[in-house]
mmCIF file with all atom_site columns, C-alpha atoms in Angstrom:
data_model
loop_
_atom_site.group_PDB
_atom_site.id
_atom_site.type_symbol
_atom_site.label_atom_id
_atom_site.label_alt_id
_atom_site.label_comp_id
_atom_site.label_asym_id
_atom_site.label_entity_id
_atom_site.label_seq_id
_atom_site.pdbx_PDB_ins_code
_atom_site.Cartn_x
_atom_site.Cartn_y
_atom_site.Cartn_z
_atom_site.occupancy
_atom_site.B_iso_or_equiv
_atom_site.pdbx_formal_charge
_atom_site.auth_seq_id
_atom_site.auth_comp_id
_atom_site.auth_asym_id
_atom_site.auth_atom_id
_atom_site.pdbx_PDB_model_num
ATOM 1   C CA . LEU P 1 1   ? 26.442 27.659  -30.671 1.00 48.00 ? 9   LEU P CA 1
ATOM 2   C CA . PHE P 1 2   ? 28.877 25.724  -28.814 1.00 52.00 ? 10  PHE P CA 1
ATOM 3   C CA . ARG P 1 3   ? 31.895 27.290  -31.340 1.00 54.00 ? 11  ARG P CA 1
ATOM 4   C CA . LYS P 1 4   ? 30.979 30.621  -30.010 1.00 54.00 ? 12  LYS P CA 1
ATOM 5   C CA . LEU P 1 5   ? 30.982 29.600  -26.528 1.00 54.00 ? 13  LEU P CA 1
ATOM 6   C CA . LEU P 1 6   ? 34.541 28.634  -26.696 1.00 57.00 ? 14  LEU P CA 1
ATOM 7   C CA . GLN P 1 7   ? 35.611 31.574  -28.746 1.00 55.00 ? 15  GLN P CA 1
ATOM 8   C CA . SER P 1 8   ? 34.053 33.591  -25.511 1.00 55.00 ? 16  SER P CA 1
ATOM 9   C CA . CYS P 1 9   ? 35.504 31.625  -22.962 1.00 54.00 ? 17  CYS P CA 1
ATOM 10  C CA . LEU P 1 10  ? 39.112 32.214  -24.925 1.00 55.00 ? 18  LEU P CA 1
ATOM 11  C CA . CYS P 1 11  ? 39.120 35.700  -26.223 1.00 52.00 ? 19  CYS P CA 1
ATOM 12  C CA . ASN P 1 12  ? 40.592 37.164  -22.918 1.00 49.00 ? 20  ASN P CA 1
ATOM 13  C CA . ASN P 1 13  ? 43.436 34.571  -22.927 1.00 49.00 ? 21  ASN P CA 1
ATOM 14  C CA . LYS P 1 14  ? 46.839 34.453  -24.855 1.00 48.00 ? 22  LYS P CA 1
ATOM 15  C CA . TYR P 1 15  ? 47.194 30.656  -26.093 1.00 47.00 ? 23  TYR P CA 1
ATOM 16  C CA . ASN P 1 16  ? 50.561 29.936  -27.470 1.00 44.00 ? 24  ASN P CA 1
ATOM 17  C CA . LYS P 1 17  ? 51.019 26.755  -29.923 1.00 43.00 ? 25  LYS P CA 1
ATOM 18  C CA . LYS P 1 18  ? 53.577 25.416  -27.752 1.00 41.00 ? 26  LYS P CA 1
ATOM 19  C CA . ILE P 1 19  ? 52.688 22.310  -25.540 1.00 43.00 ? 27  ILE P CA 1
ATOM 20  C CA . LYS P 1 20  ? 53.414 22.979  -22.140 1.00 43.00 ? 28  LYS P CA 1
ATOM 21  C CA . GLY P 1 21  ? 56.717 24.443  -21.542 1.00 42.00 ? 29  GLY P CA 1
ATOM 22  C CA . GLY P 1 22  ? 55.443 27.033  -19.016 1.00 50.00 ? 30  GLY P CA 1
ATOM 23  C CA . GLU P 1 23  ? 52.911 28.129  -21.760 1.00 70.00 ? 31  GLU P CA 1
ATOM 24  C CA . HIS P 1 24  ? 49.155 28.129  -21.549 1.00 85.00 ? 32  HIS P CA 1
ATOM 25  C CA . MET P 1 25  ? 47.548 24.734  -22.751 1.00 94.00 ? 33  MET P CA 1
ATOM 26  C CA . ILE P 1 26  ? 44.080 23.583  -23.194 1.00 97.00 ? 34  ILE P CA 1
ATOM 27  C CA . TYR P 1 27  ? 43.263 19.637  -22.514 1.00 98.00 ? 35  TYR P CA 1
ATOM 28  C CA . THR P 1 28  ? 40.134 18.039  -23.304 1.00 97.00 ? 36  THR P CA 1
ATOM 29  C CA . CYS P 1 29  ? 38.920 14.949  -21.624 1.00 97.00 ? 37  CYS P CA 1
ATOM 30  C CA . THR P 1 30  ? 36.697 12.505  -23.484 1.00 97.00 ? 38  THR P CA 1
ATOM 31  C CA . MET P 1 31  ? 36.081 9.618   -21.037 1.00 96.00 ? 39  MET P CA 1
ATOM 32  C CA . ASN P 1 32  ? 33.562 7.645   -23.643 1.00 96.00 ? 40  ASN P CA 1
ATOM 33  C CA . LEU P 1 33  ? 35.334 8.124   -26.832 1.00 97.00 ? 41  LEU P CA 1
ATOM 34  C CA . ALA P 1 34  ? 32.835 6.738   -29.743 1.00 97.00 ? 42  ALA P CA 1
ATOM 35  C CA . ILE P 1 35  ? 33.292 6.065   -33.590 1.00 97.00 ? 43  ILE P CA 1
ATOM 36  C CA . ASP P 1 36  ? 30.271 7.374   -35.482 1.00 97.00 ? 44  ASP P CA 1
ATOM 37  C CA . LEU P 1 37  ? 29.192 5.450   -38.082 1.00 97.00 ? 45  LEU P CA 1
ATOM 38  C CA . TYR P 1 38  ? 27.017 7.160   -40.714 1.00 97.00 ? 46  TYR P CA 1
ATOM 39  C CA . ILE P 1 39  ? 25.168 4.642   -42.749 1.00 96.00 ? 47  ILE P CA 1
ATOM 40  C CA . LYS P 1 40  ? 22.381 5.127   -45.658 1.00 97.00 ? 48  LYS P CA 1
ATOM 41  C CA . THR P 1 41  ? 20.256 2.125   -47.074 1.00 96.00 ? 49  THR P CA 1
ATOM 42  C CA . LEU P 1 42  ? 17.372 2.207   -49.004 1.00 95.00 ? 50  LEU P CA 1
ATOM 43  C CA . GLN P 1 43  ? 15.514 0.192   -46.841 1.00 94.00 ? 51  GLN P CA 1
ATOM 44  C CA . MET P 1 44  ? 15.464 -1.564  -43.746 1.00 92.00 ? 52  MET P CA 1
ATOM 45  C CA . LYS P 1 45  ? 13.458 -4.921  -43.538 1.00 92.00 ? 53  LYS P CA 1
ATOM 46  C CA . ALA P 1 46  ? 13.895 -7.483  -40.687 1.00 92.00 ? 54  ALA P CA 1
ATOM 47  C CA . SER P 1 47  ? 15.186 -10.856 -40.988 1.00 93.00 ? 55  SER P CA 1
ATOM 48  C CA . GLU P 1 48  ? 16.755 -9.696  -44.834 1.00 93.00 ? 56  GLU P CA 1
ATOM 49  C CA . VAL P 1 49  ? 20.075 -8.209  -45.850 1.00 94.00 ? 57  VAL P CA 1
ATOM 50  C CA . ASN P 1 50  ? 20.042 -4.850  -45.965 1.00 93.00 ? 58  ASN P CA 1
ATOM 51  C CA . ARG P 1 51  ? 22.992 -3.441  -47.889 1.00 94.00 ? 59  ARG P CA 1
ATOM 52  C CA . THR P 1 52  ? 24.098 0.299   -47.563 1.00 94.00 ? 60  THR P CA 1
ATOM 53  C CA . GLU P 1 53  ? 24.430 2.860   -49.867 1.00 94.00 ? 61  GLU P CA 1
ATOM 54  C CA . GLU P 1 54  ? 26.903 4.763   -48.068 1.00 94.00 ? 62  GLU P CA 1
ATOM 55  C CA . ALA P 1 55  ? 28.856 4.412   -45.309 1.00 95.00 ? 63  ALA P CA 1
ATOM 56  C CA . VAL P 1 56  ? 31.001 7.156   -43.185 1.00 96.00 ? 64  VAL P CA 1
ATOM 57  C CA . TYR P 1 57  ? 33.456 6.394   -39.833 1.00 96.00 ? 65  TYR P CA 1
ATOM 58  C CA . MET P 1 58  ? 33.731 9.826   -38.158 1.00 95.00 ? 66  MET P CA 1
ATOM 59  C CA . PRO P 1 59  ? 35.971 9.579   -34.492 1.00 95.00 ? 67  PRO P CA 1
ATOM 60  C CA . ASN P 1 60  ? 33.472 11.611  -31.804 1.00 94.00 ? 68  ASN P CA 1
ATOM 61  C CA . GLY P 1 61  ? 33.065 12.196  -28.319 1.00 93.00 ? 69  GLY P CA 1
ATOM 62  C CA . LYS P 1 62  ? 32.418 15.682  -27.155 1.00 93.00 ? 70  LYS P CA 1
ATOM 63  C CA . GLY P 1 63  ? 35.804 16.428  -26.109 1.00 95.00 ? 71  GLY P CA 1
ATOM 64  C CA . VAL P 1 64  ? 37.335 15.289  -29.378 1.00 96.00 ? 72  VAL P CA 1
ATOM 65  C CA . ASN P 1 65  ? 34.793 18.019  -31.117 1.00 95.00 ? 73  ASN P CA 1
ATOM 66  C CA . VAL P 1 66  ? 36.096 20.405  -28.544 1.00 95.00 ? 74  VAL P CA 1
ATOM 67  C CA . SER P 1 67  ? 39.745 19.407  -29.877 1.00 96.00 ? 75  SER P CA 1
ATOM 68  C CA . PHE P 1 68  ? 38.477 19.630  -33.386 1.00 95.00 ? 76  PHE P CA 1
ATOM 69  C CA . ILE P 1 69  ? 36.750 23.220  -33.307 1.00 94.00 ? 77  ILE P CA 1
ATOM 70  C CA . LEU P 1 70  ? 39.806 24.522  -31.301 1.00 94.00 ? 78  LEU P CA 1
ATOM 71  C CA . LYS P 1 71  ? 41.894 23.389  -34.378 1.00 94.00 ? 79  LYS P CA 1
ATOM 72  C CA . GLU P 1 72  ? 39.963 25.020  -36.493 1.00 92.00 ? 80  GLU P CA 1
ATOM 73  C CA . LEU P 1 73  ? 40.198 28.168  -34.490 1.00 92.00 ? 81  LEU P CA 1
ATOM 74  C CA . GLY P 1 74  ? 43.904 27.746  -34.876 1.00 92.00 ? 82  GLY P CA 1
ATOM 75  C CA . ILE P 1 75  ? 44.149 26.587  -30.952 1.00 93.00 ? 83  ILE P CA 1
ATOM 76  C CA . ASP P 1 76  ? 46.755 23.957  -29.961 1.00 94.00 ? 84  ASP P CA 1
ATOM 77  C CA . SER P 1 77  ? 45.168 21.404  -27.428 1.00 96.00 ? 85  SER P CA 1
ATOM 78  C CA . VAL P 1 78  ? 45.955 17.818  -25.846 1.00 97.00 ? 86  VAL P CA 1
ATOM 79  C CA . ALA P 1 79  ? 43.202 15.187  -25.660 1.00 97.00 ? 87  ALA P CA 1
ATOM 80  C CA . THR P 1 80  ? 42.986 13.162  -23.311 1.00 97.00 ? 88  THR P CA 1
ATOM 81  C CA . GLY P 1 81  ? 40.284 10.262  -21.892 1.00 97.00 ? 89  GLY P CA 1
ATOM 82  C CA . PHE P 1 82  ? 40.206 6.327   -22.000 1.00 98.00 ? 90  PHE P CA 1
ATOM 83  C CA . LYS P 1 83  ? 40.827 4.573   -25.291 1.00 98.00 ? 91  LYS P CA 1
ATOM 84  C CA . ALA P 1 84  ? 40.519 1.049   -26.020 1.00 97.00 ? 92  ALA P CA 1
ATOM 85  C CA . GLY P 1 85  ? 41.106 -1.622  -28.850 1.00 97.00 ? 93  GLY P CA 1
ATOM 86  C CA . PHE P 1 86  ? 41.369 -0.950  -32.533 1.00 97.00 ? 94  PHE P CA 1
ATOM 87  C CA . THR P 1 87  ? 38.547 1.654   -32.608 1.00 97.00 ? 95  THR P CA 1
ATOM 88  C CA . GLY P 1 88  ? 40.612 3.702   -29.845 1.00 97.00 ? 96  GLY P CA 1
ATOM 89  C CA . GLU P 1 89  ? 43.445 3.666   -32.185 1.00 97.00 ? 97  GLU P CA 1
ATOM 90  C CA . PHE P 1 90  ? 41.279 4.509   -34.904 1.00 96.00 ? 98  PHE P CA 1
ATOM 91  C CA . ILE P 1 91  ? 40.164 7.842   -33.253 1.00 97.00 ? 99  ILE P CA 1
ATOM 92  C CA . GLU P 1 92  ? 43.743 8.550   -32.068 1.00 97.00 ? 100 GLU P CA 1
ATOM 93  C CA . SER P 1 93  ? 45.284 8.318   -35.301 1.00 95.00 ? 101 SER P CA 1
ATOM 94  C CA . GLU P 1 94  ? 42.486 10.517  -36.920 1.00 94.00 ? 102 GLU P CA 1
ATOM 95  C CA . LEU P 1 95  ? 43.429 12.834  -33.991 1.00 94.00 ? 103 LEU P CA 1
ATOM 96  C CA . GLN P 1 96  ? 46.947 12.992  -34.289 1.00 90.00 ? 104 GLN P CA 1
ATOM 97  C CA . ALA P 1 97  ? 46.672 14.522  -37.724 1.00 86.00 ? 105 ALA P CA 1
ATOM 98  C CA . GLY P 1 98  ? 47.076 17.625  -35.919 1.00 90.00 ? 106 GLY P CA 1
ATOM 99  C CA . ILE P 1 99  ? 46.065 17.476  -32.291 1.00 95.00 ? 107 ILE P CA 1
ATOM 100 C CA . LYS P 1 100 ? 48.504 15.913  -29.773 1.00 96.00 ? 108 LYS P CA 1
ATOM 101 C CA . THR P 1 101 ? 47.119 13.150  -27.798 1.00 97.00 ? 109 THR P CA 1
ATOM 102 C CA . ASP P 1 102 ? 47.227 11.326  -24.025 1.00 97.00 ? 110 ASP P CA 1
ATOM 103 C CA . PHE P 1 103 ? 45.134 8.948   -23.711 1.00 98.00 ? 111 PHE P CA 1
ATOM 104 C CA . VAL P 1 104 ? 44.937 5.513   -21.253 1.00 98.00 ? 112 VAL P CA 1
ATOM 105 C CA . SER P 1 105 ? 44.723 2.679   -22.885 1.00 97.00 ? 113 SER P CA 1
ATOM 106 C CA . VAL P 1 106 ? 41.769 0.008   -20.944 1.00 97.00 ? 114 VAL P CA 1
ATOM 107 C CA . ASN P 1 107 ? 40.795 -3.177  -22.244 1.00 97.00 ? 115 ASN P CA 1
ATOM 108 C CA . GLY P 1 108 ? 37.780 -3.954  -24.404 1.00 96.00 ? 116 GLY P CA 1
ATOM 109 C CA . ILE P 1 109 ? 36.561 -2.331  -27.360 1.00 96.00 ? 117 ILE P CA 1
ATOM 110 C CA . THR P 1 110 ? 35.928 2.054   -27.788 1.00 97.00 ? 118 THR P CA 1
ATOM 111 C CA . ARG P 1 111 ? 32.293 1.661   -28.628 1.00 97.00 ? 119 ARG P CA 1
ATOM 112 C CA . ILE P 1 112 ? 31.034 2.247   -32.225 1.00 97.00 ? 120 ILE P CA 1
ATOM 113 C CA . ASN P 1 113 ? 27.678 4.025   -32.478 1.00 97.00 ? 121 ASN P CA 1
ATOM 114 C CA . VAL P 1 114 ? 25.601 3.695   -35.453 1.00 97.00 ? 122 VAL P CA 1
ATOM 115 C CA . PHE P 1 115 ? 23.123 6.437   -37.100 1.00 97.00 ? 123 PHE P CA 1
ATOM 116 C CA . ALA P 1 116 ? 21.258 4.736   -39.914 1.00 97.00 ? 124 ALA P CA 1
ATOM 117 C CA . HIS P 1 117 ? 19.125 6.584   -42.688 1.00 97.00 ? 125 HIS P CA 1
ATOM 118 C CA . VAL P 1 118 ? 16.562 4.722   -43.951 1.00 96.00 ? 126 VAL P CA 1
ATOM 119 C CA . VAL P 1 119 ? 15.767 6.155   -47.723 1.00 96.00 ? 127 VAL P CA 1
ATOM 120 C CA . ALA P 1 120 ? 12.264 4.653   -48.005 1.00 95.00 ? 128 ALA P CA 1
ATOM 121 C CA . ASN P 1 121 ? 10.526 6.477   -45.252 1.00 94.00 ? 129 ASN P CA 1
ATOM 122 C CA . ASN P 1 122 ? 12.672 8.828   -44.669 1.00 96.00 ? 130 ASN P CA 1
ATOM 123 C CA . GLU P 1 123 ? 13.496 7.788   -41.007 1.00 95.00 ? 131 GLU P CA 1
ATOM 124 C CA . GLU P 1 124 ? 16.698 7.774   -38.691 1.00 96.00 ? 132 GLU P CA 1
ATOM 125 C CA . PHE P 1 125 ? 17.886 4.947   -36.449 1.00 95.00 ? 133 PHE P CA 1
ATOM 126 C CA . LYS P 1 126 ? 20.173 5.899   -33.461 1.00 96.00 ? 134 LYS P CA 1
ATOM 127 C CA . LEU P 1 127 ? 21.873 2.944   -31.814 1.00 95.00 ? 135 LEU P CA 1
ATOM 128 C CA . VAL P 1 128 ? 24.298 4.306   -28.874 1.00 94.00 ? 136 VAL P CA 1
ATOM 129 C CA . ASN P 1 129 ? 26.776 1.689   -27.259 1.00 94.00 ? 137 ASN P CA 1
ATOM 130 C CA . GLN P 1 130 ? 27.593 1.883   -23.582 1.00 91.00 ? 138 GLN P CA 1
ATOM 131 C CA . GLY P 1 131 ? 31.556 1.525   -24.064 1.00 91.00 ? 139 GLY P CA 1
ATOM 132 C CA . PRO P 1 132 ? 34.244 -0.240  -21.925 1.00 96.00 ? 140 PRO P CA 1
ATOM 133 C CA . THR P 1 133 ? 34.831 -0.626  -18.311 1.00 97.00 ? 141 THR P CA 1
ATOM 134 C CA . VAL P 1 134 ? 37.371 1.101   -16.442 1.00 97.00 ? 142 VAL P CA 1
ATOM 135 C CA . THR P 1 135 ? 39.129 0.069   -13.776 1.00 97.00 ? 143 THR P CA 1
ATOM 136 C CA . GLU P 1 136 ? 40.553 1.875   -10.692 1.00 96.00 ? 144 GLU P CA 1
ATOM 137 C CA . LYS P 1 137 ? 43.841 1.767   -12.000 1.00 97.00 ? 145 LYS P CA 1
ATOM 138 C CA . GLU P 1 138 ? 43.039 3.137   -15.056 1.00 97.00 ? 146 GLU P CA 1
ATOM 139 C CA . GLU P 1 139 ? 41.162 5.852   -13.288 1.00 97.00 ? 147 GLU P CA 1
ATOM 140 C CA . LEU P 1 140 ? 44.412 6.756   -11.397 1.00 97.00 ? 148 LEU P CA 1
ATOM 141 C CA . GLN P 1 141 ? 46.628 7.009   -14.466 1.00 98.00 ? 149 GLN P CA 1
ATOM 142 C CA . LEU P 1 142 ? 43.870 9.453   -15.982 1.00 98.00 ? 150 LEU P CA 1
ATOM 143 C CA . LEU P 1 143 ? 43.955 11.502  -12.429 1.00 97.00 ? 151 LEU P CA 1
ATOM 144 C CA . SER P 1 144 ? 47.686 11.663  -12.585 1.00 97.00 ? 152 SER P CA 1
ATOM 145 C CA . ILE P 1 145 ? 47.683 13.220  -15.968 1.00 97.00 ? 153 ILE P CA 1
ATOM 146 C CA . ILE P 1 146 ? 45.308 15.912  -15.191 1.00 97.00 ? 154 ILE P CA 1
ATOM 147 C CA . ASP P 1 147 ? 47.240 16.622  -12.015 1.00 97.00 ? 155 ASP P CA 1
ATOM 148 C CA . THR P 1 148 ? 50.197 17.798  -13.833 1.00 96.00 ? 156 THR P CA 1
ATOM 149 C CA . LEU P 1 149 ? 48.096 20.553  -14.981 1.00 97.00 ? 157 LEU P CA 1
ATOM 150 C CA . SER P 1 150 ? 48.807 23.913  -13.823 1.00 95.00 ? 158 SER P CA 1
ATOM 151 C CA . SER P 1 151 ? 47.390 27.693  -13.327 1.00 94.00 ? 159 SER P CA 1
ATOM 152 C CA . GLU P 1 152 ? 48.235 28.072  -16.995 1.00 94.00 ? 160 GLU P CA 1
ATOM 153 C CA . ASP P 1 153 ? 46.094 25.373  -18.240 1.00 97.00 ? 161 ASP P CA 1
ATOM 154 C CA . THR P 1 154 ? 42.518 24.929  -18.813 1.00 97.00 ? 162 THR P CA 1
ATOM 155 C CA . LEU P 1 155 ? 40.439 21.425  -18.915 1.00 97.00 ? 163 LEU P CA 1
ATOM 156 C CA . PHE P 1 156 ? 37.085 20.712  -20.676 1.00 97.00 ? 164 PHE P CA 1
ATOM 157 C CA . ILE P 1 157 ? 35.465 17.659  -19.530 1.00 95.00 ? 165 ILE P CA 1
ATOM 158 C CA . SER P 1 158 ? 33.001 16.880  -22.182 1.00 93.00 ? 166 SER P CA 1
ATOM 159 C CA . GLY P 1 159 ? 30.345 14.008  -22.841 1.00 91.00 ? 167 GLY P CA 1
ATOM 160 C CA . SER P 1 160 ? 29.474 11.248  -20.719 1.00 91.00 ? 168 SER P CA 1
ATOM 161 C CA . HIS P 1 161 ? 31.429 8.961   -18.743 1.00 92.00 ? 169 HIS P CA 1
ATOM 162 C CA . PRO P 1 162 ? 31.834 4.709   -19.071 1.00 93.00 ? 170 PRO P CA 1
ATOM 163 C CA . LEU P 1 163 ? 31.278 2.182   -16.307 1.00 94.00 ? 171 LEU P CA 1
ATOM 164 C CA . GLY P 1 164 ? 33.614 2.481   -13.501 1.00 95.00 ? 172 GLY P CA 1
ATOM 165 C CA . ILE P 1 165 ? 33.751 6.485   -13.298 1.00 94.00 ? 173 ILE P CA 1
ATOM 166 C CA . GLU P 1 166 ? 31.429 7.765   -10.902 1.00 93.00 ? 174 GLU P CA 1
ATOM 167 C CA . LYS P 1 167 ? 30.786 11.193  -9.322  1.00 93.00 ? 175 LYS P CA 1
ATOM 168 C CA . ASN P 1 168 ? 33.948 10.742  -6.920  1.00 94.00 ? 176 ASN P CA 1
ATOM 169 C CA . THR P 1 169 ? 36.056 10.904  -10.221 1.00 96.00 ? 177 THR P CA 1
ATOM 170 C CA . TYR P 1 170 ? 34.738 14.256  -10.976 1.00 95.00 ? 178 TYR P CA 1
ATOM 171 C CA . GLU P 1 171 ? 34.908 15.266  -7.564  1.00 96.00 ? 179 GLU P CA 1
ATOM 172 C CA . LYS P 1 172 ? 38.675 14.182  -7.555  1.00 96.00 ? 180 LYS P CA 1
ATOM 173 C CA . ILE P 1 173 ? 39.313 16.382  -10.951 1.00 97.00 ? 181 ILE P CA 1
ATOM 174 C CA . ALA P 1 174 ? 37.919 19.286  -9.325  1.00 96.00 ? 182 ALA P CA 1
ATOM 175 C CA . GLU P 1 175 ? 39.764 18.981  -6.130  1.00 96.00 ? 183 GLU P CA 1
ATOM 176 C CA . SER P 1 176 ? 42.803 19.227  -8.400  1.00 96.00 ? 184 SER P CA 1
ATOM 177 C CA . SER P 1 177 ? 41.715 22.109  -10.193 1.00 96.00 ? 185 SER P CA 1
ATOM 178 C CA . LEU P 1 178 ? 41.390 23.752  -6.858  1.00 95.00 ? 186 LEU P CA 1
ATOM 179 C CA . ARG P 1 179 ? 44.680 22.622  -6.037  1.00 95.00 ? 187 ARG P CA 1
ATOM 180 C CA . ASN P 1 180 ? 46.360 23.627  -8.859  1.00 96.00 ? 188 ASN P CA 1
ATOM 181 C CA . GLY P 1 181 ? 44.472 26.630  -10.219 1.00 96.00 ? 189 GLY P CA 1
ATOM 182 C CA . PHE P 1 182 ? 43.874 25.115  -13.938 1.00 97.00 ? 190 PHE P CA 1
ATOM 183 C CA . LYS P 1 183 ? 40.437 26.161  -15.351 1.00 96.00 ? 191 LYS P CA 1
ATOM 184 C CA . LEU P 1 184 ? 37.803 23.196  -15.340 1.00 96.00 ? 192 LEU P CA 1
ATOM 185 C CA . ILE P 1 185 ? 35.117 23.647  -17.655 1.00 96.00 ? 193 ILE P CA 1
ATOM 186 C CA . LEU P 1 186 ? 32.296 20.661  -17.482 1.00 94.00 ? 194 LEU P CA 1
ATOM 187 C CA . ASP P 1 187 ? 29.978 19.633  -20.330 1.00 92.00 ? 195 ASP P CA 1
ATOM 188 C CA . THR P 1 188 ? 28.168 16.944  -19.345 1.00 87.00 ? 196 THR P CA 1
ATOM 189 C CA . SER P 1 189 ? 24.837 15.739  -18.617 1.00 82.00 ? 197 SER P CA 1
ATOM 190 C CA . ALA P 1 190 ? 25.687 13.863  -15.472 1.00 83.00 ? 198 ALA P CA 1
ATOM 191 C CA . ASN P 1 191 ? 22.853 14.618  -12.618 1.00 85.00 ? 199 ASN P CA 1
ATOM 192 C CA . PHE P 1 192 ? 25.583 15.281  -9.868  1.00 89.00 ? 200 PHE P CA 1
ATOM 193 C CA . VAL P 1 193 ? 27.098 18.001  -11.782 1.00 87.00 ? 201 VAL P CA 1
ATOM 194 C CA . PRO P 1 194 ? 25.212 20.651  -9.064  1.00 88.00 ? 202 PRO P CA 1
ATOM 195 C CA . GLU P 1 195 ? 27.179 18.708  -6.656  1.00 88.00 ? 203 GLU P CA 1
ATOM 196 C CA . LEU P 1 196 ? 30.444 20.097  -8.104  1.00 91.00 ? 204 LEU P CA 1
ATOM 197 C CA . LEU P 1 197 ? 29.259 23.459  -8.068  1.00 91.00 ? 205 LEU P CA 1
ATOM 198 C CA . LYS P 1 198 ? 31.030 23.564  -4.585  1.00 93.00 ? 206 LYS P CA 1
ATOM 199 C CA . PHE P 1 199 ? 34.378 23.239  -6.019  1.00 92.00 ? 207 PHE P CA 1
ATOM 200 C CA . HIS P 1 200 ? 33.629 26.489  -8.335  1.00 94.00 ? 208 HIS P CA 1
ATOM 201 C CA . PRO P 1 201 ? 34.292 25.237  -11.643 1.00 94.00 ? 209 PRO P CA 1
ATOM 202 C CA . TYR P 1 202 ? 35.283 28.197  -14.264 1.00 95.00 ? 210 TYR P CA 1
ATOM 203 C CA . LEU P 1 203 ? 32.369 27.249  -16.466 1.00 93.00 ? 211 LEU P CA 1
ATOM 204 C CA . ILE P 1 204 ? 29.793 24.677  -16.536 1.00 89.00 ? 212 ILE P CA 1
ATOM 205 C CA . LYS P 1 205 ? 27.336 23.598  -19.654 1.00 81.00 ? 213 LYS P CA 1
ATOM 206 C CA . PRO P 1 206 ? 24.607 21.964  -18.559 1.00 69.00 ? 214 PRO P CA 1
ATOM 207 C CA . ASN P 1 207 ? 22.849 19.490  -21.048 1.00 67.00 ? 215 ASN P CA 1
#
């Protein structure tokens, strides 16, 4: 469904594969990156060592996923947001295999979410962590990146936000969109999204 949404948003625009230089560019912003660790174990017993049969590490975050889908569609993008520690470096290195990045480094560690499939009873457990805390200085760094976007650009803001990011951060981004003319697409479950409609985002995808 989201792939179709992306295609419908992009079909009326000409997207060039050059980074900036006056050409149209799509930016994806993931404020709360994650590594998703998928594991399979035969059993899950309390107070015992439960060994896994399989473990897969995947770079994740909704904005990151948008960039991956765009790449599949043959469209370039720039992935931005906040990264932290060795886990943030892992995500960036995976993206840089074909996607340009411009992340702001913050203290701490980008979160690792764990999805465990227990074969014995065919159950799945989902453990989702909160992520690092973003300082005001780091927030300003991201806002500075976004403020360079022009009327030729599109910005996807997707997923949850970490501690330190509040409604006023989104308001500042929306104000930048109005001022600079870039298209703002909001894909987030934040409860204040309706309050951002006064800034006339190009598209919202309520979760």
